[in-house]
CSV table of C-alpha atoms and ligand atoms in Angstrom, one decimal:
chain,number,residue,atom,x,y,z
A,25,MET,CA,26.9,-35.8,16.8
A,26,ASN,CA,25.6,-32.6,15.4
A,27,ALA,CA,23.7,-32.7,12.1
A,28,PRO,CA,25.4,-30.7,9.4
A,29,ARG,CA,24.1,-27.2,9.2
A,30,PRO,CA,21.8,-26.5,6.3
A,31,ALA,CA,23.1,-24.1,3.7
A,32,LEU,CA,21.7,-20.6,4.1
A,33,LYS,CA,19.2,-19.6,1.4
A,34,PRO,CA,19.5,-16.2,-0.2
A,35,LEU,CA,16.4,-14.1,0.4
A,36,ASP,CA,15.7,-13.6,-3.3
A,37,ASP,CA,15.7,-17.4,-3.9
A,38,ALA,CA,13.4,-17.9,-0.9
A,39,LEU,CA,11.0,-15.2,-2.2
A,40,ALA,CA,11.0,-16.6,-5.7
A,41,GLU,CA,10.2,-20.1,-4.3
A,42,LEU,CA,7.6,-18.9,-2.0
A,43,LEU,CA,5.9,-16.8,-4.7
A,44,ALA,CA,5.8,-19.8,-7.0
A,45,PHE,CA,3.5,-21.5,-4.4
A,46,ALA,CA,1.2,-18.5,-4.3
A,47,THR,CA,-1.5,-19.1,-7.0
A,48,VAL,CA,-4.1,-16.4,-7.1
A,49,LEU,CA,-7.2,-17.1,-5.2
A,50,SER,CA,-10.2,-18.0,-7.3
A,51,GLY,CA,-13.3,-16.0,-6.6
A,52,VAL,CA,-14.2,-12.5,-7.7
A,53,GLU,CA,-16.3,-10.3,-5.6
A,54,SER,CA,-18.1,-7.2,-6.6
A,55,VAL,CA,-17.7,-4.7,-3.8
A,56,SER,CA,-18.9,-1.2,-3.3
A,57,THR,CA,-16.3,1.3,-4.5
A,58,PHE,CA,-16.6,2.8,-1.0
A,59,GLU,CA,-15.3,-0.4,0.5
A,60,ALA,CA,-12.6,-1.2,-2.0
A,61,ASP,CA,-9.6,0.6,-0.6
A,62,GLY,CA,-6.6,-1.8,-0.5
A,63,ARG,CA,-8.4,-4.5,-2.4
A,64,VAL,CA,-7.0,-5.9,-5.7
A,65,LEU,CA,-8.8,-5.6,-9.0
A,66,ALA,CA,-9.7,-8.9,-10.6
A,67,GLN,CA,-10.5,-7.2,-14.0
A,68,ASP,CA,-9.4,-4.2,-15.9
A,69,VAL,CA,-11.6,-1.1,-15.4
A,70,VAL,CA,-12.5,0.5,-18.8
A,71,SER,CA,-14.1,3.9,-19.1
A,72,ALA,CA,-17.5,4.2,-20.9
A,73,LEU,CA,-17.2,8.0,-21.1
A,74,HIS,CA,-14.8,10.9,-21.4
A,75,VAL,CA,-13.7,12.7,-18.2
A,76,PRO,CA,-14.4,15.5,-18.2
A,77,PRO,CA,-17.4,14.7,-20.4
A,78,GLN,CA,-17.4,18.1,-22.1
A,79,ASP,CA,-15.0,21.0,-22.4
A,80,ASN,CA,-15.5,23.1,-19.3
A,81,SER,CA,-14.2,26.2,-17.6
A,82,SER,CA,-11.4,25.9,-15.0
A,83,MET,CA,-12.1,29.5,-13.8
A,84,ASP,CA,-14.9,31.8,-12.8
A,85,GLY,CA,-15.0,34.4,-15.6
A,86,TYR,CA,-16.3,34.9,-19.1
A,87,ALA,CA,-16.4,32.6,-22.1
A,88,VAL,CA,-15.5,34.4,-25.3
A,89,ARG,CA,-14.6,34.0,-28.9
A,90,GLY,CA,-11.0,35.4,-29.3
A,91,ALA,CA,-11.9,37.1,-32.6
A,92,ASP,CA,-14.8,38.9,-31.0
A,93,VAL,CA,-12.5,40.2,-28.2
A,94,LEU,CA,-10.1,41.5,-30.9
A,95,ARG,CA,-12.9,43.3,-32.7
A,96,ALA,CA,-14.3,44.7,-29.5
A,97,GLN,CA,-10.9,46.0,-28.5
A,98,ALA,CA,-10.6,47.8,-31.9
A,99,GLN,CA,-14.2,49.2,-31.9
A,100,ALA,CA,-15.6,49.3,-28.4
A,101,GLN,CA,-12.8,49.5,-25.8
A,102,GLY,CA,-13.0,45.8,-25.3
A,103,VAL,CA,-16.6,45.8,-24.2
A,104,LEU,CA,-18.9,42.8,-25.0
A,105,PRO,CA,-22.5,42.4,-23.9
A,106,VAL,CA,-23.2,39.5,-21.6
A,107,SER,CA,-25.5,37.2,-23.4
A,108,GLN,CA,-26.0,34.3,-21.0
A,109,ARG,CA,-25.0,32.9,-17.6
A,110,ILE,CA,-23.7,29.3,-17.3
A,111,ALA,CA,-23.3,27.8,-13.8
A,112,ALA,CA,-21.8,24.4,-13.0
A,113,GLY,CA,-24.5,21.8,-13.5
A,114,SER,CA,-26.2,23.6,-16.4
A,115,ALA,CA,-25.5,23.6,-20.1
A,116,GLY,CA,-25.6,26.9,-21.9
A,117,GLU,CA,-26.5,27.7,-25.5
A,118,ALA,CA,-24.2,28.5,-28.4
A,119,LEU,CA,-22.4,31.8,-27.8
A,120,ALA,CA,-24.2,34.6,-29.6
A,121,PRO,CA,-21.8,36.5,-31.9
A,122,MET,CA,-20.1,39.5,-30.4
A,123,SER,CA,-21.0,38.6,-26.8
A,124,ALA,CA,-19.5,37.0,-23.7
A,125,ALA,CA,-21.0,34.3,-21.5
A,126,ARG,CA,-20.8,34.6,-17.7
A,127,ILE,CA,-19.3,31.2,-16.7
A,128,PHE,CA,-18.3,29.4,-13.5
A,129,THR,CA,-15.7,26.8,-12.8
A,130,GLY,CA,-16.8,23.4,-14.0
A,131,ALA,CA,-19.6,24.7,-16.3
A,132,PRO,CA,-19.6,23.5,-19.9
A,133,ILE,CA,-18.0,25.9,-22.5
A,134,PRO,CA,-20.7,27.1,-24.8
A,135,LEU,CA,-20.5,26.2,-28.5
A,136,GLY,CA,-18.5,28.8,-30.3
A,137,ALA,CA,-16.4,30.0,-27.4
A,138,ASP,CA,-12.7,29.3,-27.6
A,139,ALA,CA,-11.3,30.8,-24.4
A,140,VAL,CA,-12.3,31.9,-20.9
A,141,VAL,CA,-11.2,35.2,-19.4
A,142,MET,CA,-10.9,35.0,-15.6
A,143,GLN,CA,-13.1,37.5,-13.8
A,144,GLU,CA,-10.0,39.2,-12.4
A,145,ASP,CA,-9.2,40.3,-16.0
A,146,CYS,CA,-12.6,41.8,-16.6
A,147,GLU,CA,-14.5,44.9,-15.6
A,148,VAL,CA,-18.2,44.4,-15.1
A,149,LEU,CA,-20.4,47.1,-16.5
A,150,PRO,CA,-23.9,47.4,-15.1
A,151,ALA,CA,-27.0,46.5,-17.0
A,152,ASP,CA,-28.8,49.5,-18.6
A,153,GLY,CA,-31.6,50.1,-21.2
A,154,VAL,CA,-29.2,49.3,-24.1
A,155,LEU,CA,-27.6,46.2,-22.6
A,156,PRO,CA,-30.2,44.5,-20.2
A,157,GLY,CA,-27.8,41.6,-19.5
A,158,GLY,CA,-25.0,43.9,-18.6
A,159,ALA,CA,-21.6,44.0,-20.3
A,160,VAL,CA,-18.1,43.3,-19.5
A,161,ARG,CA,-14.8,44.9,-20.5
A,162,ILE,CA,-12.2,42.3,-21.4
A,163,LYS,CA,-8.9,43.8,-20.2
A,164,ALA,CA,-6.5,41.2,-21.4
A,165,MET,CA,-6.5,39.4,-24.8
A,166,PRO,CA,-7.0,35.7,-24.1
A,167,ALA,CA,-4.8,33.0,-25.5
A,168,PRO,CA,-6.7,30.4,-27.6
A,169,GLY,CA,-8.0,27.6,-25.3
A,170,GLN,CA,-7.2,29.6,-22.2
A,171,TRP,CA,-8.8,28.2,-18.9
A,172,ILE,CA,-10.6,25.5,-20.8
A,173,ARG,CA,-10.4,21.9,-19.5
A,174,ARG,CA,-10.7,19.7,-22.5
A,175,ALA,CA,-13.2,16.8,-22.8
A,176,GLY,CA,-11.4,13.5,-22.1
A,177,GLU,CA,-8.2,15.2,-20.9
A,178,ASP,CA,-8.3,13.1,-17.7
A,179,VAL,CA,-9.8,9.9,-19.1
A,180,ALA,CA,-10.6,9.1,-22.7
A,181,LEU,CA,-13.7,7.0,-23.5
A,182,GLY,CA,-12.6,3.4,-24.0
A,183,SER,CA,-9.3,3.7,-22.1
A,184,THR,CA,-8.3,1.3,-19.3
A,185,VAL,CA,-8.1,3.5,-16.2
A,186,LEU,CA,-7.2,0.8,-13.6
A,187,SER,CA,-5.7,-2.6,-14.4
A,188,LYS,CA,-6.3,-6.1,-13.2
A,189,GLY,CA,-3.7,-6.9,-10.5
A,190,GLU,CA,-3.7,-3.3,-9.2
A,191,ARG,CA,-4.2,-2.6,-5.6
A,192,LEU,CA,-6.8,0.1,-5.0
A,193,THR,CA,-5.8,3.3,-3.3
A,194,PRO,CA,-8.0,6.2,-2.1
A,195,ALA,CA,-7.1,8.0,-5.4
A,196,SER,CA,-8.1,5.0,-7.5
A,197,LEU,CA,-11.5,4.8,-5.8
A,198,GLY,CA,-12.0,8.4,-6.8
A,199,LEU,CA,-11.0,7.7,-10.3
A,200,ALA,CA,-13.3,4.7,-10.5
A,201,ALA,CA,-16.1,6.8,-9.2
A,202,SER,CA,-15.3,9.5,-11.8
A,203,ILE,CA,-16.2,7.1,-14.6
A,204,GLY,CA,-19.4,6.0,-12.9
A,205,MET,CA,-18.3,2.8,-11.2
A,206,ASN,CA,-20.2,2.2,-7.9
A,207,LEU,CA,-19.0,-1.4,-7.7
A,208,LEU,CA,-15.6,-2.9,-8.4
A,209,PRO,CA,-14.5,-6.5,-9.2
A,210,VAL,CA,-11.9,-7.6,-6.7
A,211,VAL,CA,-10.2,-10.8,-5.7
A,212,ARG,CA,-11.7,-12.3,-2.5
A,213,ARG,CA,-9.9,-11.7,0.7
A,214,PRO,CA,-7.4,-14.4,1.9
A,215,ARG,CA,-8.6,-16.2,5.0
A,216,VAL,CA,-5.7,-16.5,7.4
A,217,ALA,CA,-5.4,-18.5,10.6
A,218,LEU,CA,-2.9,-17.0,13.0
A,219,PHE,CA,-1.5,-18.6,16.0
A,220,SER,CA,1.5,-18.2,18.3
A,221,THR,CA,3.5,-21.0,19.8
A,222,GLY,CA,5.4,-20.9,23.1
A,223,ASP,CA,4.6,-21.9,26.7
A,224,GLU,CA,6.3,-18.8,27.9
A,225,LEU,CA,3.6,-16.6,26.3
A,226,VAL,CA,1.0,-14.8,28.3
A,227,MET,CA,-1.8,-12.6,26.9
A,228,PRO,CA,-1.8,-8.9,28.0
A,229,GLY,CA,-4.9,-8.5,30.2
A,230,ASP,CA,-4.8,-12.1,31.5
A,231,VAL,CA,-1.9,-11.4,33.9
A,232,ALA,CA,-0.9,-8.0,35.2
A,233,PRO,CA,2.7,-7.0,34.8
A,234,GLY,CA,3.3,-7.3,38.5
A,235,GLN,CA,2.0,-10.8,38.6
A,236,MET,CA,4.0,-12.3,35.8
A,237,LYS,CA,5.6,-15.6,36.7
A,238,PRO,CA,9.4,-16.0,36.1
A,239,GLY,CA,10.1,-17.1,32.6
A,240,THR,CA,6.9,-15.8,31.1
A,241,ILE,CA,6.6,-12.9,28.6
A,242,TYR,CA,3.7,-11.2,27.0
A,243,ASN,CA,2.7,-12.3,23.5
A,244,SER,CA,3.7,-9.4,21.3
A,245,ASN,CA,3.9,-11.1,17.9
A,246,ARG,CA,0.2,-11.9,17.9
A,247,PHE,CA,-0.7,-8.2,17.9
A,248,PHE,CA,1.5,-6.9,15.1
A,249,LEU,CA,1.0,-9.9,12.9
A,250,ARG,CA,-2.8,-9.6,13.2
A,251,ALA,CA,-2.6,-5.9,12.4
A,252,LEU,CA,-0.3,-6.5,9.4
A,253,LEU,CA,-2.6,-9.2,8.1
A,254,LEU,CA,-5.6,-6.9,8.4
A,255,ARG,CA,-3.8,-4.1,6.6
A,256,LEU,CA,-3.2,-6.5,3.7
A,257,GLY,CA,-6.8,-7.2,3.3
A,258,CYS,CA,-6.9,-10.6,5.0
A,259,GLU,CA,-9.8,-12.1,7.0
A,260,VAL,CA,-8.0,-13.2,10.2
A,261,SER,CA,-9.0,-16.0,12.5
A,262,ASP,CA,-6.9,-15.4,15.6
A,263,LEU,CA,-6.5,-18.8,17.2
A,264,GLY,CA,-4.4,-17.6,20.1
A,265,ILE,CA,-1.5,-19.5,21.7
A,266,VAL,CA,-0.8,-23.1,21.1
A,267,PRO,CA,1.0,-25.0,23.8
A,268,ASP,CA,4.4,-26.4,23.1
A,269,ARG,CA,3.2,-30.0,22.6
A,270,LEU,CA,3.1,-32.0,19.5
A,271,ASP,CA,-0.5,-33.2,19.9
A,272,ALA,CA,-1.8,-29.7,20.6
A,273,THR,CA,0.1,-28.3,17.6
A,274,VAL,CA,-1.2,-31.1,15.3
A,275,GLN,CA,-4.7,-30.5,16.4
A,276,ALA,CA,-4.5,-26.7,16.0
A,277,LEU,CA,-3.1,-27.1,12.5
A,278,GLN,CA,-5.7,-29.7,11.4
A,279,GLN,CA,-8.6,-27.5,12.5
A,280,ALA,CA,-7.2,-24.3,11.0
A,281,ALA,CA,-6.5,-26.0,7.6
A,282,GLN,CA,-10.1,-26.6,6.9
A,283,GLN,CA,-11.3,-23.1,6.6
A,284,HIS,CA,-8.3,-21.1,5.6
A,285,ASP,CA,-6.0,-20.3,2.7
A,286,LEU,CA,-3.0,-19.7,5.0
A,287,ILE,CA,-2.0,-20.8,8.4
A,288,LEU,CA,0.6,-18.4,9.8
A,289,THR,CA,2.4,-19.2,13.0
A,290,SER,CA,5.2,-17.5,15.0
A,291,GLY,CA,7.8,-19.3,17.0
A,292,GLY,CA,8.8,-22.9,17.2
A,293,VAL,CA,10.5,-23.1,13.8
A,294,SER,CA,13.9,-23.6,15.1
A,295,VAL,CA,14.9,-27.2,15.6
A,296,GLY,CA,15.0,-27.4,19.4
A,297,GLU,CA,13.2,-30.0,21.4
A,298,GLU,CA,10.4,-27.6,22.1
A,299,ASP,CA,9.9,-26.7,18.5
A,300,HIS,CA,6.9,-28.8,17.4
A,301,ILE,CA,5.9,-27.0,14.3
A,302,LYS,CA,8.2,-29.0,12.0
A,303,PRO,CA,7.0,-32.5,13.1
A,304,ALA,CA,3.4,-31.4,13.3
A,305,VAL,CA,3.2,-30.0,9.8
A,306,GLN,CA,5.1,-32.9,8.5
A,307,ALA,CA,2.6,-35.3,10.1
A,308,LEU,CA,-0.2,-33.6,8.3
A,309,GLY,CA,1.3,-32.5,5.0
A,310,SER,CA,4.7,-31.3,3.9
A,311,LEU,CA,7.2,-28.7,5.2
A,312,ASP,CA,10.4,-27.1,4.1
A,313,LEU,CA,12.3,-25.5,6.8
A,314,TRP,CA,14.5,-22.8,5.4
A,315,GLN,CA,17.5,-21.0,6.9
A,316,ILE,CA,17.3,-17.7,5.1
A,317,ALA,CA,20.5,-15.7,4.8
A,318,ILE,CA,19.0,-12.6,6.5
A,319,LYS,CA,19.4,-10.9,9.8
A,320,PRO,CA,17.2,-10.6,11.7
A,321,GLY,CA,15.0,-13.6,10.8
A,322,LYS,CA,16.9,-16.7,9.9
A,323,PRO,CA,14.5,-19.6,10.4
A,324,PHE,CA,11.4,-19.6,8.1
A,325,ALA,CA,9.1,-22.5,7.2
A,326,TYR,CA,6.8,-23.0,4.2
A,327,GLY,CA,4.6,-26.0,3.9
A,328,ARG,CA,1.1,-27.3,3.1
A,329,VAL,CA,-1.5,-28.7,5.5
A,330,GLN,CA,-4.2,-30.2,3.3
A,331,GLN,CA,-5.2,-27.5,0.9
A,332,ALA,CA,-3.9,-24.6,3.1
A,333,HIS,CA,-0.6,-22.9,2.8
A,334,PHE,CA,1.5,-23.0,5.9
A,335,ILE,CA,4.1,-20.3,6.9
A,336,GLY,CA,6.1,-20.4,10.1
A,337,LEU,CA,7.8,-17.3,11.2
A,338,PRO,CA,10.6,-17.0,13.7
A,339,GLY,CA,9.6,-16.3,17.3
A,340,ASN,CA,11.9,-13.3,18.0
A,341,PRO,CA,9.6,-10.3,17.5
A,342,VAL,CA,11.8,-8.3,15.2
A,343,SER,CA,12.7,-11.4,13.1
A,344,SER,CA,9.0,-12.2,12.9
A,345,PHE,CA,8.2,-8.6,11.9
A,346,ILE,CA,10.9,-8.3,9.2
A,347,THR,CA,10.3,-11.7,7.7
A,348,PHE,CA,6.6,-10.9,7.5
A,349,LEU,CA,7.4,-7.7,5.5
A,350,LEU,CA,9.9,-9.3,3.2
A,351,LEU,CA,8.2,-12.6,2.5
A,352,VAL,CA,4.7,-13.0,3.8
A,353,ARG,CA,3.5,-9.6,2.5
A,354,PRO,CA,4.4,-10.3,-1.1
A,355,PHE,CA,3.0,-13.8,-0.7
A,356,LEU,CA,-0.3,-12.5,0.4
A,357,LEU,CA,-0.4,-9.8,-2.3
A,358,LYS,CA,0.3,-12.5,-4.9
A,359,LEU,CA,-2.6,-14.6,-3.5
A,360,GLN,CA,-4.8,-11.6,-4.2
A,361,GLY,CA,-3.5,-11.2,-7.7
A,362,VAL,CA,-1.1,-8.3,-7.3
A,363,THR,CA,1.4,-8.1,-10.1
A,364,GLN,CA,3.8,-5.5,-8.8
A,365,LEU,CA,5.5,-7.3,-5.9
A,366,ALA,CA,9.0,-5.8,-5.7
A,367,THR,CA,9.7,-4.1,-2.4
A,368,LYS,CA,10.6,-0.5,-3.3
A,369,SER,CA,13.8,0.9,-1.9
A,370,ILE,CA,15.5,4.3,-2.4
A,371,ALA,CA,19.1,5.5,-2.1
A,372,VAL,CA,19.8,7.6,1.0
A,373,PRO,CA,23.1,8.5,2.7
A,374,ALA,CA,23.8,6.7,6.0
A,375,HIS,CA,24.6,9.1,8.8
A,376,PHE,CA,26.1,6.3,10.9
A,377,THR,CA,28.8,3.7,10.6
A,378,TRP,CA,28.2,-0.1,10.6
A,379,ALA,CA,31.5,-1.7,11.2
A,380,ARG,CA,30.4,-5.3,11.8
A,381,ALA,CA,29.9,-6.9,8.3
A,382,ASP,CA,27.7,-10.0,8.5
A,383,LYS,CA,27.7,-12.8,6.1
A,384,ARG,CA,23.9,-12.5,6.0
A,385,ARG,CA,22.0,-9.7,4.3
A,386,GLU,CA,21.0,-7.4,7.1
A,387,PHE,CA,17.9,-5.2,7.6
A,388,LEU,CA,18.9,-2.4,10.0
A,389,ARG,CA,16.3,-0.3,11.7
A,390,VAL,CA,16.9,3.3,10.9
A,391,ARG,CA,15.1,6.7,10.9
A,392,ARG,CA,15.4,9.6,8.5
A,393,ASN,CA,16.8,12.8,10.0
A,394,PRO,CA,16.0,16.4,8.9
A,395,ALA,CA,19.4,16.6,7.2
A,396,GLY,CA,18.3,13.9,4.7
A,397,GLY,CA,20.3,11.1,6.1
A,398,LEU,CA,19.6,8.0,8.1
A,399,ASP,CA,20.2,7.5,11.8
A,400,LEU,CA,20.7,4.0,13.2
A,401,PHE,CA,18.8,2.6,16.2
A,402,ALA,CA,21.6,1.6,18.7
A,403,ASN,CA,20.3,-1.9,19.6
A,404,GLN,CA,19.8,-4.0,16.5
A,405,SER,CA,19.0,-7.2,18.4
A,406,SER,CA,16.2,-9.4,17.0
A,407,GLY,CA,14.3,-9.3,20.3
A,408,VAL,CA,14.2,-5.5,20.6
A,409,LEU,CA,10.8,-4.4,19.3
A,410,THR,CA,11.6,-0.8,20.3
A,411,SER,CA,13.8,-0.6,17.3
A,412,ALA,CA,10.9,-1.3,14.9
A,413,VAL,CA,8.8,1.4,16.6
A,414,TRP,CA,11.5,4.0,16.6
A,415,ALA,CA,12.5,3.3,13.0
A,416,ASP,CA,10.6,4.6,10.0
A,417,GLY,CA,12.2,2.1,7.8
A,418,ILE,CA,15.0,-0.4,7.2
A,419,VAL,CA,18.3,-0.4,5.4
A,420,ASP,CA,18.8,-3.4,3.1
A,421,ASN,CA,22.5,-4.0,3.7
A,422,PRO,CA,24.1,-6.6,1.4
A,423,PRO,CA,26.1,-9.5,2.9
A,424,GLY,CA,29.7,-8.7,4.0
A,425,GLN,CA,29.1,-5.0,3.8
A,426,THR,CA,30.3,-2.4,6.2
A,427,ILE,CA,28.9,1.1,6.1
A,428,GLN,CA,30.8,4.3,6.5
A,429,HIS,CA,29.2,7.6,7.4
A,430,GLY,CA,28.0,9.2,4.2
A,431,ASP,CA,27.8,5.9,2.2
A,432,VAL,CA,24.6,5.7,0.1
A,433,VAL,CA,22.5,2.7,1.2
A,434,ARG,CA,19.2,1.1,0.1
A,435,PHE,CA,16.4,2.3,2.3
A,436,ILE,CA,12.9,0.7,2.5
A,437,LEU,CA,10.3,3.0,4.0
A,438,PHE,CA,8.0,1.3,6.4
A,439,PRO,CA,4.9,2.9,4.8
A,440,GLU,CA,5.9,1.1,1.6
A,441,VAL,CA,5.6,-2.3,3.3
A,442,LEU,CA,3.3,-1.9,6.2
A,443,GLY,CA,0.0,-2.2,4.3
B,524,LIG,P1,11.3,-19.6,19.2
B,524,LIG,O1,11.4,-19.3,17.8
B,524,LIG,O2,10.0,-20.2,19.6
B,524,LIG,O3,12.4,-20.3,19.7
B,524,LIG,O4,11.3,-18.2,20.0
B,524,LIG,C1,12.4,-17.3,19.9
B,524,LIG,C2,12.3,-16.2,20.9
B,524,LIG,O5,11.2,-15.4,20.6
B,524,LIG,C3,12.1,-16.6,22.3
B,524,LIG,O6,12.8,-15.8,23.1
B,524,LIG,C4,10.6,-16.5,22.5
B,524,LIG,O7,10.3,-16.3,23.9
B,524,LIG,C5,10.3,-15.3,21.7
B,524,LIG,N1,8.9,-15.3,21.2
B,524,LIG,C6,8.3,-16.4,20.6
B,524,LIG,N2,7.1,-16.1,20.3
B,524,LIG,C7,6.8,-14.9,20.8
B,524,LIG,C8,5.7,-14.0,20.8
B,524,LIG,N3,4.5,-14.4,20.3
B,524,LIG,N4,5.8,-12.8,21.4
B,524,LIG,C9,6.9,-12.4,21.9
B,524,LIG,N5,8.1,-13.1,21.9
B,524,LIG,C10,8.0,-14.4,21.4
B,525,LIG,MG1,9.2,-21.3,21.2
């Protein structure tokens, strides 16, 4: 007699349950700002100075006092003597009355100046016996504050520039450096043990394509899962392929649990006779086997082996890939303290039709076209990894939904979820 089929779990419920298990890793590291890309801040970063520190010029030109220019235009054809020269990296003196200061981009505005006239709006008059520093004819009346970058206009002293729970990007590293941070406090990296299950699996390099025995396939999941984990800032122990035997699976899990925060496997989470993940995890700890209402990627397991989390992904490559993006990625980010975990999607018109509504929420491999719409990869089978390479994202299609050409759908860009 067949056991009753377990009810399918909606993805959002599965994600909420999974995230509830993901408590933030304890342990703060101070890492070089150079090395902090992709890491997650463990504390707020507060600025101890203004950026820019002083008012400075955003142009090469002349710093002036507007009232002096007005007077010079009335009395001297707009000519002002040049009283000093201020290059970036040096600080000038207060601007002498009825004079202009030669100034360069990034140099501090001298006290008393209230505008910069760009050099294109000036005529340089040579030095002579009367005006040894030379003079300049200001051809256009400057607006007050023109070409001045104000102190603190980027960052004000005392303000929080980056927040705890934020994942650092190249731009945030630059911002941290701009307030003098050479080290940043980040949550430690998750340690993840990765292994694949399946006696059919062969490693590329071990057997040449022409020598593959019938029934064997190359292990592809190991490669993309490892790469995805590394992109998410994990330390990965790649434990290779575990044979489809209960004792071997138990042994592999037991060893992995000691040194890792998460054990991630692919394959073997269905309930066939060759699927040993379930009994093995249950023998060592606890396991929930979920049937998630998504396509591809129905079977998914979460459990504990000693103090380590356990996640079992489906074996089919595309199922494994998609469930990683939708579930494992937010889980790993939460372990690292990330607070913004929602997967971003945008509204884009479908330039295809999808006539087969499924009762599960589907994630269709699509690609943007130059007309601003989405094209569909023809073969959406969960074993066809070509679809994931061809695509630049996935359409999140609700259960029971057909798609007509021109319908606006929810599109998740791969770059949003691949790292
Ligand atoms: P399973 O979940 O173990 O029943 O596997 C489902 C399907 O995915 C089978 O066709 C497996 O051969 C395939 N599969 C499992 N693991 C991998 C892997 N690491 N690389 C490529 N295909 C796999
Ligand atoms: Mg298998």
